[in-house]
Backbone as CSV, one residue per row, in Angstrom:
resi,resn,N_x,N_y,N_z,CA_x,CA_y,CA_z,C_x,C_y,C_z
1,MET,-89.016,-46.423,-45.653,-89.546,-45.199,-45.041,-88.629,-44.034,-45.400
2,GLY,-89.216,-42.951,-45.921,-88.423,-41.799,-46.293,-88.040,-40.962,-45.086
3,TYR,-87.062,-40.074,-45.247,-86.659,-39.169,-44.194,-86.091,-37.912,-44.817
4,ALA,-86.124,-36.846,-44.062,-85.608,-35.558,-44.536,-84.166,-35.415,-44.101
5,LYS,-83.271,-35.138,-45.020,-81.867,-34.935,-44.709,-81.635,-33.496,-44.291
6,ARG,-81.018,-33.303,-43.141,-80.760,-31.957,-42.618,-79.422,-31.461,-43.132
7,SER,-79.416,-30.284,-43.761,-78.180,-29.714,-44.308,-77.293,-29.208,-43.187
8,SER,-75.995,-28.928,-43.509,-75.069,-28.392,-42.496,-75.523,-27.032,-42.016
9,SER,-76.092,-26.206,-42.933,-76.552,-24.871,-42.514,-77.733,-24.967,-41.570
10,SER,-78.645,-25.912,-41.849,-79.794,-26.058,-40.951,-79.363,-26.590,-39.595
11,ARG,-78.336,-27.469,-39.594,-77.829,-27.971,-38.314,-77.221,-26.837,-37.507
12,THR,-76.524,-25.937,-38.215,-75.923,-24.787,-37.523,-76.990,-23.894,-36.920
13,LEU,-78.054,-23.619,-37.709,-79.146,-22.788,-37.200,-79.820,-23.452,-36.012
14,TYR,-79.987,-24.764,-36.087,-80.624,-25.506,-34.989,-79.785,-25.421,-33.718
15,ALA,-78.454,-25.597,-33.868,-77.565,-25.523,-32.705,-77.561,-24.128,-32.109
16,THR,-77.590,-23.112,-32.998,-77.617,-21.732,-32.512,-78.877,-21.455,-31.720
17,ALA,-80.016,-21.973,-32.233,-81.285,-21.785,-31.527,-81.259,-22.445,-30.164
18,LEU,-80.681,-23.654,-30.105,-80.587,-24.348,-28.817,-79.717,-23.577,-27.841
19,LEU,-78.583,-23.035,-28.339,-77.691,-22.260,-27.479,-78.400,-21.019,-26.955
20,GLY,-79.125,-20.323,-27.853,-79.856,-19.133,-27.429,-80.893,-19.458,-26.378
21,ALA,-81.616,-20.572,-26.569,-82.631,-20.974,-25.588,-81.983,-21.304,-24.259
22,GLY,-80.816,-21.960,-24.317,-80.118,-22.305,-23.076,-79.662,-21.083,-22.317
23,LEU,-79.127,-20.098,-23.058,-78.681,-18.859,-22.417,-79.853,-18.116,-21.799
24,THR,-80.986,-18.095,-22.507,-82.167,-17.414,-21.970,-82.620,-18.076,-20.677
25,ALA,-82.639,-19.414,-20.673,-83.045,-20.134,-19.468,-82.107,-19.838,-18.304
26,PHE,-80.802,-19.781,-18.608,-79.828,-19.473,-17.562,-80.061,-18.095,-16.970
27,PHE,-80.237,-17.108,-17.852,-80.433,-15.739,-17.377,-81.726,-15.604,-16.588
28,LEU,-82.799,-16.283,-17.051,-84.068,-16.204,-16.327,-83.928,-16.792,-14.930
29,ALA,-83.116,-17.827,-14.819,-82.921,-18.461,-13.506,-82.159,-17.562,-12.557
30,HIS,-81.435,-16.581,-13.118,-80.608,-15.709,-12.285,-81.042,-14.245,-12.358
31,LEU,-82.301,-14.017,-12.794,-82.776,-12.637,-12.900,-82.654,-11.921,-11.569
32,ARG,-82.220,-10.693,-11.650,-82.000,-9.886,-10.454,-83.204,-8.985,-10.231
33,SER,-83.958,-9.212,-9.170,-85.091,-8.353,-8.870,-84.591,-7.035,-8.306
34,VAL,-85.266,-5.949,-8.649,-84.850,-4.646,-8.156,-85.786,-4.141,-7.065
35,ALA,-86.500,-5.030,-6.428,-87.367,-4.621,-5.327,-86.516,-4.103,-4.176
36,VAL,-87.001,-3.098,-3.461,-86.261,-2.523,-2.348,-86.164,-3.541,-1.220
37,PRO,-84.967,-3.748,-0.610,-84.820,-4.696,0.483,-85.771,-4.361,1.633
38,HIS,-86.316,-5.413,2.239,-87.265,-5.224,3.329,-86.585,-5.062,4.682
39,SER,-85.308,-5.409,4.770,-84.634,-5.295,6.055,-83.156,-5.088,5.839
40,ALA,-82.474,-4.701,6.887,-81.028,-4.475,6.794,-80.278,-5.765,6.573
41,THR,-80.918,-6.894,6.842,-80.249,-8.180,6.676,-80.375,-8.700,5.251
42,ASP,-81.156,-8.008,4.403,-81.326,-8.436,3.028,-80.117,-7.981,2.219
43,ILE,-79.001,-8.645,2.425,-77.739,-8.216,1.833,-77.787,-8.292,0.316
44,ASP,-78.358,-9.385,-0.247,-78.398,-9.530,-1.693,-79.184,-8.397,-2.327
45,GLY,-80.311,-8.047,-1.713,-81.116,-6.962,-2.238,-80.381,-5.645,-2.162
46,ALA,-79.675,-5.429,-1.062,-78.917,-4.182,-0.915,-77.821,-4.095,-1.954
47,SER,-77.178,-5.245,-2.229,-76.116,-5.262,-3.224,-76.675,-4.962,-4.610
48,ALA,-77.854,-5.520,-4.899,-78.479,-5.299,-6.195,-78.819,-3.839,-6.415
49,LEU,-79.012,-3.109,-5.325,-79.367,-1.704,-5.423,-78.173,-0.783,-5.187
50,MET,-76.978,-1.307,-5.365,-75.763,-0.553,-5.059,-75.762,0.820,-5.719
51,ALA,-76.218,0.869,-6.980,-76.167,2.136,-7.709,-77.509,2.870,-7.695
52,SER,-78.519,2.292,-7.048,-79.839,2.901,-7.063,-79.833,4.227,-6.313
53,GLY,-80.443,5.233,-6.911,-80.567,6.527,-6.247,-79.357,7.415,-6.400
54,ARG,-78.290,6.954,-7.060,-77.105,7.783,-7.257,-76.330,7.294,-8.477
55,ARG,-75.489,8.160,-8.954,-74.618,7.787,-10.056,-73.271,7.316,-9.516
56,LEU,-72.652,6.391,-10.218,-71.342,5.913,-9.795,-70.328,7.042,-9.902
57,THR,-69.373,7.044,-9.021,-68.326,8.056,-9.031,-67.291,7.726,-10.108
58,PRO,-66.492,8.706,-10.543,-65.433,8.402,-11.510,-64.525,7.265,-11.032
59,LYS,-64.184,7.246,-9.756,-63.326,6.175,-9.234,-63.984,4.818,-9.400
60,GLU,-65.286,4.755,-9.177,-66.009,3.488,-9.343,-66.086,3.073,-10.810
61,LEU,-65.825,4.009,-11.697,-65.821,3.718,-13.131,-64.407,3.514,-13.680
62,GLY,-63.402,3.666,-12.801,-62.023,3.513,-13.244,-61.470,4.744,-13.918
63,TYR,-62.039,5.940,-13.595,-61.594,7.190,-14.202,-61.110,8.171,-13.144
64,ASP,-60.264,9.076,-13.569,-59.833,10.178,-12.721,-61.015,11.149,-12.544
65,PRO,-61.171,11.721,-11.351,-62.278,12.675,-11.122,-62.287,13.844,-12.106
66,LYS,-61.135,14.152,-12.729,-61.073,15.258,-13.677,-61.969,15.045,-14.890
67,ILE,-62.418,13.797,-15.091,-63.301,13.526,-16.226,-64.604,14.305,-16.110
68,LEU,-64.978,14.661,-14.871,-66.203,15.421,-14.655,-66.070,16.861,-15.138
69,GLN,-64.843,17.313,-15.353,-64.619,18.668,-15.866,-64.708,18.710,-17.389
70,SER,-64.803,17.553,-17.997,-64.988,17.479,-19.443,-66.480,17.284,-19.716
71,ASP,-66.824,17.105,-20.980,-68.227,16.834,-21.304,-68.438,15.374,-21.679
72,LEU,-67.479,14.520,-21.305,-67.577,13.103,-21.659,-68.708,12.391,-20.929
73,LEU,-68.837,12.633,-19.634,-69.885,11.973,-18.862,-71.103,12.880,-18.750
74,GLN,-72.201,12.433,-19.346,-73.452,13.163,-19.279,-74.410,12.420,-18.349
75,PRO,-75.075,13.116,-17.422,-76.004,12.435,-16.514,-77.084,11.690,-17.290
76,GLY,-77.277,10.434,-16.896,-78.324,9.619,-17.501,-79.371,9.259,-16.468
77,VAL,-80.287,8.406,-16.854,-81.331,7.991,-15.915,-80.730,7.102,-14.829
78,LEU,-81.357,7.118,-13.671,-80.989,6.188,-12.605,-81.800,4.923,-12.846
79,PHE,-81.212,4.030,-13.619,-81.966,2.904,-14.165,-82.585,2.019,-13.093
80,GLU,-81.792,1.642,-12.078,-82.306,0.747,-11.047,-83.512,1.350,-10.334
81,GLN,-83.442,2.645,-10.089,-84.526,3.345,-9.406,-85.792,3.341,-10.266
82,GLU,-85.642,3.650,-11.538,-86.792,3.670,-12.425,-87.365,2.267,-12.635
83,ALA,-86.476,1.276,-12.727,-86.931,-0.095,-12.925,-87.764,-0.571,-11.735
84,ALA,-87.302,-0.252,-10.534,-88.035,-0.656,-9.338,-89.415,-0.014,-9.308
85,ALA,-89.493,1.227,-9.740,-90.760,1.959,-9.700,-91.773,1.393,-10.686
86,MET,-91.298,0.881,-11.825,-92.222,0.398,-12.847,-92.462,-1.104,-12.813
87,GLY,-91.710,-1.830,-11.957,-91.886,-3.279,-11.885,-91.095,-4.035,-12.933
88,LEU,-89.958,-3.485,-13.309,-89.093,-4.125,-14.304,-87.983,-4.896,-13.614
89,GLU,-87.847,-6.167,-13.951,-86.726,-6.976,-13.480,-85.718,-7.071,-14.619
90,PHE,-84.442,-7.145,-14.274,-83.433,-7.069,-15.327,-82.138,-7.734,-14.910
91,GLN,-81.345,-8.021,-15.914,-79.964,-8.432,-15.696,-79.166,-8.017,-16.919
92,PHE,-77.955,-7.483,-16.677,-77.038,-7.100,-17.741,-75.792,-7.979,-17.628
93,MET,-75.425,-8.635,-18.712,-74.248,-9.496,-18.707,-73.303,-9.107,-19.836
94,ALA,-72.000,-9.072,-19.516,-70.983,-8.749,-20.517,-70.416,-10.023,-21.116
95,GLN,-70.157,-9.972,-22.429,-69.525,-11.078,-23.150,-68.387,-10.522,-24.004
96,GLY,-67.428,-9.884,-23.324,-66.340,-9.248,-24.047,-66.729,-7.845,-24.467
97,PHE,-66.170,-7.372,-25.589,-66.454,-6.011,-26.040,-66.234,-5.869,-27.535
98,ASN,-66.833,-4.821,-28.094,-66.689,-4.440,-29.492,-67.134,-5.542,-30.454
99,HIS,-68.271,-6.132,-30.168,-68.916,-7.048,-31.117,-70.424,-7.033,-30.847
100,GLU,-71.184,-7.629,-31.732,-72.644,-7.489,-31.717,-73.337,-8.202,-30.563
101,ARG,-72.617,-9.031,-29.816,-73.223,-9.743,-28.679,-72.506,-9.415,-27.374
102,ALA,-71.820,-8.277,-27.339,-70.988,-7.946,-26.179,-71.802,-7.706,-24.915
103,LEU,-73.003,-7.160,-25.054,-73.831,-6.861,-23.881,-75.173,-7.560,-24.014
104,VAL,-75.485,-8.394,-23.049,-76.749,-9.135,-23.041,-77.698,-8.461,-22.060
105,LEU,-78.880,-8.101,-22.536,-79.898,-7.470,-21.712,-81.060,-8.452,-21.545
106,VAL,-81.371,-8.785,-20.322,-82.538,-9.612,-20.038,-83.514,-8.749,-19.247
107,LEU,-84.683,-8.512,-19.824,-85.670,-7.610,-19.240,-86.992,-8.339,-19.063
108,ARG,-87.621,-8.126,-17.907,-88.891,-8.813,-17.635,-89.888,-7.867,-16.981
109,ASN,-91.087,-7.844,-17.529,-92.193,-7.088,-16.943,-92.838,-7.964,-15.881
110,SER,-92.592,-7.646,-14.611,-93.099,-8.480,-13.524,-94.548,-8.173,-13.166
111,ASN,-95.144,-7.205,-13.839,-96.540,-6.839,-13.563,-97.479,-7.732,-14.379
112,HIS,-97.789,-8.901,-13.857,-98.603,-9.866,-14.608,-99.988,-9.327,-14.936
113,ASP,-100.534,-8.515,-14.069,-101.869,-7.970,-14.294,-101.840,-6.470,-14.559
114,GLY,-100.663,-5.953,-14.865,-100.510,-4.511,-15.033,-100.489,-4.085,-16.478
115,ASP,-99.757,-3.020,-16.723,-99.698,-2.433,-18.053,-98.451,-2.870,-18.801
116,ARG,-98.468,-2.602,-20.081,-97.283,-2.797,-20.913,-96.185,-1.834,-20.450
117,LEU,-94.934,-2.291,-20.444,-93.811,-1.448,-20.052,-92.992,-1.069,-21.283
118,SER,-92.565,0.182,-21.335,-91.667,0.636,-22.387,-90.301,0.922,-21.762
119,VAL,-89.267,0.316,-22.311,-87.909,0.477,-21.801,-87.057,1.108,-22.895
120,ASP,-86.443,2.232,-22.578,-85.606,2.945,-23.543,-84.219,3.181,-22.951
121,LEU,-83.195,2.693,-23.633,-81.810,2.885,-23.225,-81.106,3.708,-24.296
122,PRO,-80.446,4.792,-23.922,-79.818,5.659,-24.922,-78.487,5.108,-25.437
123,ALA,-78.160,5.455,-26.662,-76.825,5.156,-27.180,-75.803,5.841,-26.283
124,GLY,-74.728,5.144,-25.973,-73.704,5.710,-25.099,-73.919,5.379,-23.632
125,MET,-75.020,4.700,-23.303,-75.267,4.338,-21.903,-74.073,3.539,-21.369
126,LEU,-73.601,3.951,-20.200,-72.366,3.378,-19.650,-72.686,2.357,-18.564
127,PHE,-72.123,1.168,-18.720,-72.297,0.082,-17.759,-70.956,-0.225,-17.097
128,ALA,-70.991,-0.548,-15.811,-69.783,-0.882,-15.055,-69.890,-2.315,-14.542
129,PRO,-68.760,-2.968,-14.319,-68.817,-4.321,-13.728,-69.473,-4.266,-12.366
130,ALA,-70.315,-5.239,-12.085,-71.087,-5.228,-10.845,-70.203,-5.343,-9.609
131,GLN,-69.038,-6.001,-9.737,-68.202,-6.216,-8.553,-66.731,-5.899,-8.785
132,ASN,-66.129,-6.471,-9.819,-64.674,-6.396,-10.002,-64.261,-5.153,-10.786
133,ARG,-63.639,-4.174,-10.123,-63.263,-2.939,-10.765,-62.065,-3.104,-11.712
134,GLU,-61.443,-4.256,-11.719,-60.349,-4.514,-12.657,-60.881,-4.732,-14.075
135,LEU,-62.182,-4.954,-14.196,-62.782,-5.242,-15.496,-63.215,-3.956,-16.204
136,GLN,-63.444,-4.070,-17.491,-63.782,-2.915,-18.321,-65.248,-2.495,-18.161
137,ASN,-65.490,-1.207,-18.374,-66.851,-0.725,-18.557,-67.301,-1.078,-19.970
138,LEU,-68.600,-1.026,-20.196,-69.136,-1.197,-21.543,-69.977,0.018,-21.909
139,VAL,-69.894,0.403,-23.176,-70.630,1.558,-23.697,-71.569,1.073,-24.791
140,LEU,-72.852,1.254,-24.593,-73.854,0.807,-25.554,-73.720,1.597,-26.858
141,ARG,-73.553,0.894,-27.977,-73.350,1.585,-29.259,-74.641,2.215,-29.780
142,ASP,-75.726,1.462,-29.723,-76.988,1.917,-30.303,-78.070,2.019,-29.234
143,ALA,-79.007,2.917,-29.460,-80.140,3.033,-28.542,-80.992,1.762,-28.605
144,VAL,-81.608,1.435,-27.494,-82.484,0.267,-27.402,-83.857,0.728,-26.953
145,SER,-84.877,0.259,-27.648,-86.253,0.576,-27.269,-87.068,-0.701,-27.372
146,VAL,-87.697,-1.095,-26.281,-88.461,-2.341,-26.271,-89.731,-2.160,-25.456
147,SER,-90.784,-2.845,-25.859,-92.060,-2.809,-25.155,-92.368,-4.209,-24.656
148,LEU,-92.740,-4.329,-23.377,-92.969,-5.629,-22.753,-94.408,-5.752,-22.262
149,LEU,-95.072,-6.811,-22.672,-96.403,-7.110,-22.162,-96.296,-7.592,-20.724
150,PRO,-97.372,-7.548,-19.938,-97.335,-8.057,-18.563,-96.823,-9.496,-18.524
151,GLY,-95.805,-9.742,-17.703,-95.231,-11.073,-17.577,-94.248,-11.456,-18.665
152,GLU,-94.049,-10.600,-19.651,-93.169,-10.928,-20.776,-91.701,-10.705,-20.429
153,THR,-90.856,-11.570,-20.965,-89.402,-11.466,-20.810,-88.763,-11.391,-22.193
154,THR,-87.758,-10.551,-22.340,-87.034,-10.484,-23.598,-85.532,-10.575,-23.355
155,HIS,-84.851,-11.164,-24.300,-83.392,-11.355,-24.248,-82.808,-10.649,-25.458
156,ILE,-81.986,-9.627,-25.225,-81.448,-8.802,-26.306,-79.927,-8.783,-26.230
157,GLU,-79.277,-8.952,-27.373,-77.819,-8.857,-27.443,-77.461,-7.610,-28.237
158,GLN,-76.538,-6.805,-27.695,-76.211,-5.520,-28.286,-74.697,-5.328,-28.437
159,TRP,-74.349,-4.531,-29.441,-72.952,-4.139,-29.632,-72.577,-3.158,-28.529
160,ALA,-71.444,-3.366,-27.902,-70.982,-2.450,-26.856,-69.468,-2.312,-26.948
161,TYR,-69.003,-1.081,-26.723,-67.576,-0.794,-26.750,-66.980,-0.912,-25.354
162,CYS,-65.691,-1.155,-25.312,-64.949,-1.122,-24.052,-64.731,0.337,-23.657
163,GLY,-64.969,0.646,-22.384,-64.805,2.008,-21.908,-63.517,2.238,-21.151
164,ASN,-62.692,1.210,-21.001,-61.404,1.324,-20.308,-60.395,0.444,-21.043
165,GLN,-59.549,1.030,-21.850,-58.625,0.247,-22.654,-57.698,-0.610,-21.801
166,PHE,-57.235,-0.058,-20.659,-56.262,-0.773,-19.846,-56.929,-1.417,-18.625
167,HIS,-58.011,-2.126,-18.905,-58.668,-2.981,-17.921,-58.882,-4.348,-18.572
168,ILE,-59.396,-5.275,-17.822,-59.552,-6.648,-18.296,-60.915,-6.819,-18.957
169,PRO,-60.986,-7.476,-20.138,-62.273,-7.685,-20.808,-63.284,-8.380,-19.884
170,PRO,-64.521,-7.899,-19.858,-65.503,-8.420,-18.915,-66.288,-9.623,-19.433
171,LEU,-66.430,-10.603,-18.588,-67.337,-11.741,-18.805,-68.084,-11.901,-17.488
172,THR,-68.947,-10.963,-17.202,-69.528,-10.899,-15.867,-70.820,-10.085,-15.875
173,GLU,-71.456,-10.002,-14.727,-72.643,-9.170,-14.607,-72.242,-7.699,-14.560
174,MET,-73.065,-6.867,-15.186,-72.815,-5.436,-15.236,-73.951,-4.685,-14.547
175,LYS,-73.709,-3.389,-14.263,-74.743,-2.541,-13.676,-74.749,-1.196,-14.388
176,ALA,-75.909,-0.574,-14.418,-76.024,0.748,-15.020,-75.310,1.756,-14.137
177,SER,-74.562,2.667,-14.764,-73.739,3.615,-13.999,-74.456,4.917,-13.681
178,GLY,-75.526,5.198,-14.427,-76.186,6.492,-14.280,-75.597,7.563,-15.185
179,TRP,-74.689,7.149,-16.086,-74.032,8.092,-16.991,-74.172,7.644,-18.443
180,VAL,-74.079,8.615,-19.340,-73.993,8.352,-20.773,-72.657,8.905,-21.247
181,LEU,-71.901,8.085,-21.971,-70.592,8.527,-22.458,-70.762,9.276,-23.773
182,ASN,-70.354,10.525,-23.774,-70.506,11.395,-24.935,-69.246,11.320,-25.790
183,ALA,-69.159,10.260,-26.587,-67.989,10.051,-27.450,-68.462,9.491,-28.780
184,PRO,-67.696,9.717,-29.856,-68.058,9.154,-31.162,-68.194,7.636,-31.079
185,ARG,-69.016,7.083,-31.946,-69.349,5.672,-31.876,-68.367,4.789,-32.651
186,CYS,-67.195,4.596,-32.091,-66.256,3.594,-32.591,-65.341,3.228,-31.429
187,GLN,-64.765,2.031,-31.458,-63.961,1.596,-30.321,-62.740,2.476,-30.115
188,HIS,-62.027,2.780,-31.187,-60.852,3.637,-31.055,-61.244,5.022,-30.534
189,CYS,-62.400,5.513,-30.993,-62.864,6.843,-30.563,-63.116,6.879,-29.059
190,VAL,-63.725,5.820,-28.536,-64.014,5.751,-27.099,-62.714,5.691,-26.314
191,TRP,-61.776,4.857,-26.760,-60.490,4.759,-26.063,-59.731,6.081,-26.109
192,GLN,-59.777,6.733,-27.239,-59.069,8.008,-27.386,-59.671,9.073,-26.456
193,ALA,-61.001,9.056,-26.308,-61.675,10.050,-25.467,-61.425,9.811,-23.988
194,THR,-61.393,8.538,-23.585,-61.265,8.218,-22.152,-59.815,8.098,-21.690
195,ALA,-58.870,7.952,-22.628,-57.463,7.719,-22.277,-56.890,8.732,-21.280
196,PRO,-57.166,10.041,-21.416,-56.566,11.000,-20.473,-57.048,10.829,-19.030
197,TYR,-58.141,10.108,-18.845,-58.737,10.017,-17.509,-58.708,8.603,-16.931
198,GLU,-58.207,7.647,-17.710,-58.276,6.261,-17.251,-57.290,5.982,-16.123
199,LEU,-57.776,5.299,-15.099,-56.943,4.766,-14.025,-56.801,3.274,-14.305
200,PRO,-55.600,2.793,-14.632,-55.455,1.423,-15.118,-55.682,0.379,-14.039
201,ALA,-56.096,-0.802,-14.472,-56.157,-1.943,-13.568,-54.729,-2.333,-13.204
202,SER,-54.554,-2.866,-12.009,-53.211,-3.196,-11.534,-52.504,-4.198,-12.446
203,ALA,-53.287,-5.077,-13.086,-52.691,-6.127,-13.916,-52.083,-5.579,-15.202
204,VAL,-52.472,-4.365,-15.605,-51.980,-3.830,-16.876,-51.323,-2.461,-16.711
205,GLU,-50.830,-2.162,-15.516,-50.207,-0.859,-15.282,-48.963,-0.667,-16.145
206,GLY,-48.219,-1.753,-16.416,-47.018,-1.660,-17.250,-47.344,-1.190,-18.661
207,PRO,-48.244,-1.891,-19.367,-48.625,-1.450,-20.715,-49.249,-0.054,-20.723
208,TRP,-50.014,0.283,-19.690,-50.632,1.611,-19.595,-49.555,2.693,-19.512
209,MET,-48.531,2.466,-18.675,-47.455,3.440,-18.541,-46.664,3.559,-19.834
210,ALA,-46.442,2.439,-20.507,-45.729,2.463,-21.779,-46.503,3.284,-22.796
211,SER,-47.836,3.129,-22.808,-48.666,3.890,-23.737,-48.621,5.372,-23.420
212,LYS,-48.645,5.703,-22.126,-48.567,7.120,-21.713,-47.254,7.751,-22.184
213,LEU,-46.163,7.038,-21.987,-44.855,7.563,-22.373,-44.743,7.714,-23.872
214,ALA,-45.327,6.745,-24.617,-45.281,6.812,-26.078,-46.092,8.017,-26.567
215,THR,-47.223,8.252,-25.928,-48.054,9.399,-26.313,-47.329,10.718,-26.026
216,ALA,-46.694,10.782,-24.853,-45.965,12.004,-24.467,-44.805,12.268,-25.415
217,ALA,-44.212,11.185,-25.921,-43.060,11.328,-26.810,-43.486,11.560,-28.259
218,GLY,-44.815,11.522,-28.485,-45.321,11.757,-29.827,-45.141,10.584,-30.755
219,MET,-45.051,9.395,-30.197,-44.837,8.211,-31.026,-46.164,7.752,-31.615
């Protein structure tokens, strides 16, 4: 009986496909609905809407309030609010920074009998860690535009830059900040733009201070 021999490259592609399917299943199992909480006791729903209806403050982003006097932070859409209005369920997950899979977007059109949804995210859209402020923000490198049929779910991986050099790389859930970072599209460029306003995480205050002193000394 004959058989087909699978090459090493095909085995790699097969394993990658399995990993992608597994990640999609995981994210779907943990999709965060953006429906408005029905009661004050709906703590999970309230937490999911933490940023809904307002933009995060500079402190919540790990920046000095003086950043608002610059043109770095540009008001963006209130994503959670718009998502709730259109019936979009979503989850944003960080996988480090400055690579093509740094930000995972899972988007689902929950309107099974409704219309197609169009989701547009601008380049520079700023994401913050959902809970731990010691972690880095992420900055979307490229604009994202996707159309979802009723009931359709999509899993997208995007390049994202770190928005806080002296914070801890994120491997966690993220949330939309309501801001777009107006900086050139490269990792060094983002760090250079945000450096004057960054409030360091406690774990890296030593290296942050050393960098400040080196900059002041012109090193």
